[in-house]
Every structure is written in C-alpha cells, then in structure tokens.
Amino acid sequence: MQLIDIGVNLTNPSFAEKHLAILERAEAAGVLQMMVTGTSLQGSEEALALCLQLDESAQRLFSTAGVHPHDASHWNADSSRQLRALLEQPRVRAVGECGLDFNRDFSPRPLQEKALEAQLALAVELQMPVFLHERDASERLLAILKDYRDHLPAAVVHCFTGEREALFSYLDLDLHIGITGWICDERRGTHLHPLVASIPRGRLMLESDAPYLLPRTLRPKPKSGRNEPAFLTEVVREVALHRGESIEDLAAHTTACARAFFNLPAIV
Ligand SMILES: [Zn+2]
C-alpha cells in the first residue's frame, strides 16, 4: 500500500530533531510521499529547506508555499514577489495554504480576502494548483473562487470539515477535497461520515495535518499526544469504512489522485 499525505506541518517546532524518526515510521506505514505545508513566507522557506535537506532523492518530500489567512495581516506590497520566487522552485508544488478563516479571525477579513486573491492570481499566472484553507467562510470563498476557477488548473479544500451544502458547492466548482482525522472525532466529526461517500474518486485526497488532529480513534494512543504522518492509516481506515471501499482500493485511488494533483513522481 502506498499513501500520500497531502498536508504535514513538518516545520512545526514540536517535530524539531525528530524528522528522521518520523519519516522512518511514515515509510513503514506506507506513507511514502508527503506535501510539507507552508503557512507564511518564512514558514514556506523553511518547508522547502526541510524537503531539500531530508530528501536528496527528490522523490518523497515536496512543499507548498503560501500565506495562511491567520497570517494575512502581514501580506504587503512585496509579498507576491517573494512568494513567486519560492513557487518557482521545482520542489514547491502548490500555492498555499491560503484561504479564509472566519472562525478564529486572527487577521481582519478584508485582509484575508486581499491576501487570498493575490495568491490566486499567482496560481493563475504560474498555472499551479492551490491548497486552500476554509473555516466558517465557505460562502465568501466560493464567491471569490468563482472569478478564478476557470483559469486555475486545480484547487483542493484541505481539511474539509463543513456541511453537505458547502461540499456540494465545492464539488460543483470541480475542486478537490482533503479529509483529515477530523472524521475520527466523535465529538465534532461524525457529520462527515455520510458525506465522504459523496466525494467522487479522483477528487478525494487524505492528509494528517500533523502534528495537529491526532485521530481520536487511534489505538494505542501515542504518549506524545502528537499526530504524525504514520497515523494517516487511521484516517484511511475510517474513510474506507464510510465509503464502503476496501483500504487497498481507497489507498490506491487517493494516492493516484494526489500524485496527479501535485505532479509527484511514481515510487517504484
Ligand atoms: Zn488549514
């Protein structure tokens, strides 16, 4: 079984000094390729540096480069130029994460929208896929995306946690959907159980969002309480159950989907 984790926050300080062990455990679990998430200009530089440092083969670790809505208030006149330079690096495979977060509102909403639109324009210019973050903001995200969608090669709403209406609107725009261990959370994720069966093959990808979102169904629980890419197998188990697919079948089609989306090499 080969899995691709499309969202790992490998630059998180809690992973410092632990990268090699984390990658070894991921490989043992079948998680052979990962997208390291960039969430700010500096964080995206660090994500790229980690990929280059930890994977000389240029086969396993790739990154995104973008500015998260939480960080949108730092977007300035020079940000597009800096981000473009990062996006032109071959190991960087998507613009993001970028988007809207009206749940925590760490940046004012107008600034979130401005930073998002600037990044969508870059994705159009460079013809790169987009890694989107959305929380409690699906209506505004859809309204903004409608102006760009025809000119974007592809876009994924990562860590989808929304309701049926938002999911179907995203699928109508021919977006991809990323599912995390949120679906393993009996307190707030069970609404996703019937919804994941509605995501067509070729539009569904899986992600750990590690070190966040440790799957609550995971047994035994790790002492650290920290999520890591190796635990993507638990997300696979839960999603396969609710789609009525075998684990092998789900792994095969989500991996093929992620490989095509991010243009990753085949691993033999
Ligand atoms: Zn996110």
Tab-separated table of C-alpha atoms and ligand atoms in Angstrom:
chain	number	residue	atom	x	y	z
A	1	MET	CA	0.000	0.000	0.000
A	2	GLN	CA	1.274	3.449	-0.944
A	3	LEU	CA	-0.137	6.560	0.684
A	4	ILE	CA	0.494	10.254	0.086
A	5	ASP	CA	-0.029	12.656	2.989
A	6	ILE	CA	-1.031	15.916	1.288
A	7	GLY	CA	-0.664	18.063	4.426
A	8	VAL	CA	2.080	17.741	7.041
A	9	ASN	CA	3.258	20.691	9.136
A	10	LEU	CA	6.759	19.278	9.320
A	11	THR	CA	8.248	22.666	10.222
A	12	ASN	CA	6.294	22.684	13.489
A	13	PRO	CA	8.715	23.161	16.412
A	14	SER	CA	7.349	20.043	18.128
A	15	PHE	CA	8.932	17.973	15.315
A	16	ALA	CA	12.388	19.512	15.728
A	17	GLU	CA	15.162	16.892	15.934
A	18	LYS	CA	12.582	14.163	15.253
A	19	HIS	CA	12.302	14.345	11.457
A	20	LEU	CA	14.254	11.219	10.589
A	21	ALA	CA	12.315	9.029	13.022
A	22	ILE	CA	9.004	10.486	11.793
A	23	LEU	CA	9.909	9.805	8.149
A	24	GLU	CA	11.008	6.252	9.018
A	25	ARG	CA	7.731	5.496	10.786
A	26	ALA	CA	5.794	7.053	7.894
A	27	GLU	CA	7.579	4.854	5.386
A	28	ALA	CA	6.968	1.749	7.492
A	29	ALA	CA	3.245	2.638	7.491
A	30	GLY	CA	3.227	3.054	3.689
A	31	VAL	CA	3.169	6.862	3.684
A	32	LEU	CA	5.812	7.254	1.007
A	33	GLN	CA	5.311	10.837	-0.130
A	34	MET	CA	4.319	13.987	1.711
A	35	MET	CA	3.429	17.575	0.999
A	36	VAL	CA	5.026	19.803	3.632
A	37	THR	CA	2.663	22.714	4.264
A	38	GLY	CA	3.899	26.302	4.078
A	39	THR	CA	1.780	28.770	6.050
A	40	SER	CA	3.782	32.026	5.879
A	41	LEU	CA	6.615	33.344	3.729
A	42	GLN	CA	9.194	32.322	6.315
A	43	GLY	CA	7.407	29.041	7.027
A	44	SER	CA	7.287	28.246	3.311
A	45	GLU	CA	11.021	28.860	3.036
A	46	GLU	CA	11.559	26.515	5.976
A	47	ALA	CA	9.266	23.885	4.438
A	48	LEU	CA	11.241	23.951	1.195
A	49	ALA	CA	14.564	23.818	3.083
A	50	LEU	CA	13.374	20.757	5.041
A	51	CYS	CA	12.384	18.952	1.835
A	52	LEU	CA	15.786	19.623	0.290
A	53	GLN	CA	17.639	18.652	3.462
A	54	LEU	CA	15.719	15.486	4.343
A	55	ASP	CA	15.113	14.093	0.853
A	56	GLU	CA	18.066	14.303	-1.508
A	57	SER	CA	16.349	11.843	-3.847
A	58	ALA	CA	13.706	14.496	-4.697
A	59	GLN	CA	11.139	11.688	-4.700
A	60	ARG	CA	9.415	11.833	-1.333
A	61	LEU	CA	9.128	15.316	0.146
A	62	PHE	CA	7.569	18.296	-1.591
A	63	SER	CA	6.172	21.534	-0.262
A	64	THR	CA	3.565	24.217	-0.703
A	65	ALA	CA	4.303	27.937	-0.429
A	66	GLY	CA	1.743	30.438	0.705
A	67	VAL	CA	0.358	32.692	3.406
A	68	HIS	CA	-2.327	31.288	5.724
A	69	PRO	CA	-5.351	33.513	6.481
A	70	HIS	CA	-4.135	33.730	10.090
A	71	ASP	CA	-1.035	35.470	8.737
A	72	ALA	CA	-2.820	37.574	6.113
A	73	SER	CA	-2.344	40.852	8.000
A	74	HIS	CA	1.385	40.516	7.210
A	75	TRP	CA	0.724	40.479	3.454
A	76	ASN	CA	2.380	43.563	1.901
A	77	ALA	CA	3.420	45.079	-1.396
A	78	ASP	CA	6.478	42.836	-1.654
A	79	SER	CA	4.804	39.559	-0.648
A	80	SER	CA	3.809	38.499	-4.181
A	81	ARG	CA	7.375	38.896	-5.424
A	82	GLN	CA	8.787	36.878	-2.509
A	83	LEU	CA	6.170	34.178	-2.885
A	84	ARG	CA	6.697	33.919	-6.656
A	85	ALA	CA	10.417	33.267	-6.104
A	86	LEU	CA	9.525	30.359	-3.809
A	87	LEU	CA	6.868	28.987	-6.155
A	88	GLU	CA	9.407	28.868	-8.975
A	89	GLN	CA	11.477	26.300	-7.035
A	90	PRO	CA	10.898	22.837	-8.527
A	91	ARG	CA	10.268	21.173	-5.149
A	92	VAL	CA	7.344	23.540	-4.450
A	93	ARG	CA	4.207	22.046	-5.983
A	94	ALA	CA	1.262	24.200	-4.918
A	95	VAL	CA	0.231	27.696	-3.859
A	96	GLY	CA	-0.952	27.702	-0.242
A	97	GLU	CA	-2.041	27.210	2.219
A	98	CYS	CA	-4.169	30.251	1.605
A	99	GLY	CA	-7.822	30.961	2.152
A	100	LEU	CA	-10.298	32.333	4.658
A	101	ASP	CA	-10.745	31.601	8.365
A	102	PHE	CA	-13.777	33.416	9.804
A	103	ASN	CA	-13.765	31.083	12.804
A	104	ARG	CA	-10.748	32.487	14.557
A	105	ASP	CA	-10.419	35.780	12.645
A	106	PHE	CA	-6.723	36.152	13.563
A	107	SER	CA	-6.446	38.594	10.627
A	108	PRO	CA	-9.196	41.088	9.654
A	109	ARG	CA	-11.484	39.611	6.982
A	110	PRO	CA	-10.762	42.225	4.281
A	111	LEU	CA	-7.036	41.496	4.627
A	112	GLN	CA	-7.679	37.746	4.441
A	113	GLU	CA	-9.554	38.279	1.186
A	114	LYS	CA	-6.842	40.526	-0.241
A	115	ALA	CA	-4.065	38.006	0.516
A	116	LEU	CA	-6.153	35.163	-0.890
A	117	GLU	CA	-6.875	36.984	-4.154
A	118	ALA	CA	-3.222	37.891	-4.626
A	119	GLN	CA	-2.269	34.226	-4.185
A	120	LEU	CA	-4.978	33.014	-6.557
A	121	ALA	CA	-3.618	35.470	-9.132
A	122	LEU	CA	-0.153	33.950	-8.681
A	123	ALA	CA	-1.563	30.448	-9.124
A	124	VAL	CA	-3.215	31.556	-12.371
A	125	GLU	CA	-0.041	33.217	-13.593
A	126	LEU	CA	2.175	30.216	-12.775
A	127	GLN	CA	-0.551	27.642	-13.571
A	128	MET	CA	-0.081	25.869	-10.244
A	129	PRO	CA	-2.652	24.030	-8.106
A	130	VAL	CA	-3.915	25.719	-4.917
A	131	PHE	CA	-4.029	24.337	-1.358
A	132	LEU	CA	-6.995	26.094	0.282
A	133	HIS	CA	-7.912	26.567	3.944
A	134	GLU	CA	-11.522	27.433	4.828
A	135	ARG	CA	-13.221	27.613	8.191
A	136	ASP	CA	-16.706	29.120	8.611
A	137	ALA	CA	-16.176	31.041	5.366
A	138	SER	CA	-17.439	28.807	2.557
A	139	GLU	CA	-19.818	31.416	1.082
A	140	ARG	CA	-17.133	34.077	0.685
A	141	LEU	CA	-14.572	31.530	-0.517
A	142	LEU	CA	-16.985	30.269	-3.175
A	143	ALA	CA	-17.798	33.816	-4.306
A	144	ILE	CA	-14.107	34.654	-4.701
A	145	LEU	CA	-13.180	31.331	-6.324
A	146	LYS	CA	-15.868	31.697	-8.989
A	147	ASP	CA	-13.867	34.541	-10.561
A	148	TYR	CA	-10.664	32.461	-10.721
A	149	ARG	CA	-11.753	28.851	-11.150
A	150	ASP	CA	-11.780	28.771	-14.963
A	151	HIS	CA	-8.164	29.925	-15.020
A	152	LEU	CA	-6.819	27.657	-12.255
A	153	PRO	CA	-5.514	24.180	-13.081
A	154	ALA	CA	-6.818	22.683	-9.787
A	155	ALA	CA	-7.540	23.514	-6.158
A	156	VAL	CA	-8.099	21.447	-3.010
A	157	VAL	CA	-10.108	22.497	0.033
A	158	HIS	CA	-7.824	20.957	2.625
A	159	CYS	CA	-9.091	19.580	5.952
A	160	PHE	CA	-12.718	19.807	4.875
A	161	THR	CA	-14.902	19.978	7.999
A	162	GLY	CA	-18.027	21.645	6.603
A	163	GLU	CA	-21.583	20.612	5.864
A	164	ARG	CA	-23.223	18.985	2.852
A	165	GLU	CA	-24.120	22.240	1.105
A	166	ALA	CA	-20.534	23.527	1.156
A	167	LEU	CA	-19.191	20.163	-0.005
A	168	PHE	CA	-21.522	20.027	-2.990
A	169	SER	CA	-20.764	23.641	-3.906
A	170	TYR	CA	-17.039	22.852	-3.883
A	171	LEU	CA	-17.561	19.742	-5.993
A	172	ASP	CA	-19.703	21.784	-8.416
A	173	LEU	CA	-16.690	24.070	-8.886
A	174	ASP	CA	-14.673	20.920	-9.648
A	175	LEU	CA	-12.485	21.337	-6.561
A	176	HIS	CA	-10.665	18.536	-4.772
A	177	ILE	CA	-11.399	17.703	-1.123
A	178	GLY	CA	-8.841	16.850	1.589
A	179	ILE	CA	-10.005	14.754	4.549
A	180	THR	CA	-8.116	14.566	7.864
A	181	GLY	CA	-8.512	12.763	11.184
A	182	TRP	CA	-11.311	15.239	11.959
A	183	ILE	CA	-13.525	12.409	10.667
A	184	CYS	CA	-12.292	10.238	13.571
A	185	ASP	CA	-13.560	12.753	16.158
A	186	GLU	CA	-16.786	11.513	17.771
A	187	ARG	CA	-17.472	14.991	19.217
A	188	ARG	CA	-17.412	17.100	16.052
A	189	GLY	CA	-16.599	14.951	13.007
A	190	THR	CA	-19.414	12.407	12.659
A	191	HIS	CA	-21.323	14.613	10.163
A	192	LEU	CA	-18.505	13.755	7.737
A	193	HIS	CA	-19.313	10.020	7.839
A	194	PRO	CA	-22.151	10.132	5.269
A	195	LEU	CA	-20.537	12.990	3.346
A	196	VAL	CA	-17.277	11.270	2.394
A	197	ALA	CA	-19.236	8.730	0.361
A	198	SER	CA	-20.365	11.624	-1.893
A	199	ILE	CA	-16.859	12.646	-2.933
A	200	PRO	CA	-16.077	11.142	-6.347
A	201	ARG	CA	-12.929	9.149	-6.941
A	202	GLY	CA	-10.331	11.434	-8.427
A	203	ARG	CA	-11.422	14.319	-6.183
A	204	LEU	CA	-10.615	12.843	-2.732
A	205	MET	CA	-7.212	13.105	-1.023
A	206	LEU	CA	-6.072	12.320	2.519
A	207	GLU	CA	-3.928	14.251	4.970
A	208	SER	CA	-2.699	14.039	8.537
A	209	ASP	CA	-2.370	17.808	9.233
A	210	ALA	CA	0.230	16.588	11.759
A	211	PRO	CA	1.156	17.465	14.460
A	212	TYR	CA	-2.477	18.574	14.790
A	213	LEU	CA	-5.612	16.425	14.639
A	214	LEU	CA	-4.412	13.161	16.160
A	215	PRO	CA	-7.172	10.690	15.123
A	216	ARG	CA	-9.183	10.148	18.297
A	217	THR	CA	-9.970	6.561	17.288
A	218	LEU	CA	-6.275	5.649	17.128
A	219	ARG	CA	-5.248	2.779	19.427
A	220	PRO	CA	-2.884	2.653	21.167
A	221	LYS	CA	-2.681	6.409	21.659
A	222	PRO	CA	0.854	7.784	21.328
A	223	LYS	CA	2.312	9.028	24.615
A	224	SER	CA	3.285	12.331	22.983
A	225	GLY	CA	-0.345	13.070	22.062
A	226	ARG	CA	1.083	14.363	18.785
A	227	ASN	CA	-0.141	13.362	15.360
A	228	GLU	CA	2.335	12.272	12.670
A	229	PRO	CA	2.124	11.083	9.060
A	230	ALA	CA	2.333	7.383	10.023
A	231	PHE	CA	-1.125	7.723	11.603
A	232	LEU	CA	-2.659	8.549	8.207
A	233	THR	CA	-3.509	4.832	8.122
A	234	GLU	CA	-6.174	5.514	10.765
A	235	VAL	CA	-7.800	8.156	8.528
A	236	VAL	CA	-7.686	5.634	5.679
A	237	ARG	CA	-9.426	3.034	7.852
A	238	GLU	CA	-12.201	5.421	8.897
A	239	VAL	CA	-12.800	6.887	5.415
A	240	ALA	CA	-12.795	3.432	3.765
A	241	LEU	CA	-15.414	2.267	6.282
A	242	HIS	CA	-17.811	5.110	5.444
A	243	ARG	CA	-17.263	4.854	1.674
A	244	GLY	CA	-17.758	1.094	1.663
A	245	GLU	CA	-14.386	0.615	-0.005
A	246	SER	CA	-11.501	-1.649	0.904
A	247	ILE	CA	-8.480	0.029	2.483
A	248	GLU	CA	-6.365	-1.030	-0.508
A	249	ASP	CA	-8.810	0.401	-3.021
A	250	LEU	CA	-9.140	3.733	-1.155
A	251	ALA	CA	-5.357	3.967	-0.776
A	252	ALA	CA	-4.869	3.306	-4.496
A	253	HIS	CA	-7.322	5.906	-5.809
A	254	THR	CA	-6.470	8.663	-3.293
A	255	THR	CA	-2.752	8.166	-3.957
A	256	ALA	CA	-3.260	8.321	-7.727
A	257	CYS	CA	-5.334	11.465	-7.235
A	258	ALA	CA	-2.716	13.204	-5.071
A	259	ARG	CA	0.096	12.193	-7.414
A	260	ALA	CA	-1.693	13.741	-10.365
A	261	PHE	CA	-2.792	16.836	-8.430
A	262	PHE	CA	0.709	17.737	-7.171
A	263	ASN	CA	2.523	16.202	-10.157
A	264	LEU	CA	4.582	13.858	-7.934
A	265	PRO	CA	6.868	11.150	-9.298
A	266	ALA	CA	5.840	7.490	-9.152
A	267	ILE	CA	7.640	5.482	-6.475
A	268	VAL	CA	8.747	2.029	-7.591
B	1	ZN	ZN	-5.553	24.727	7.159
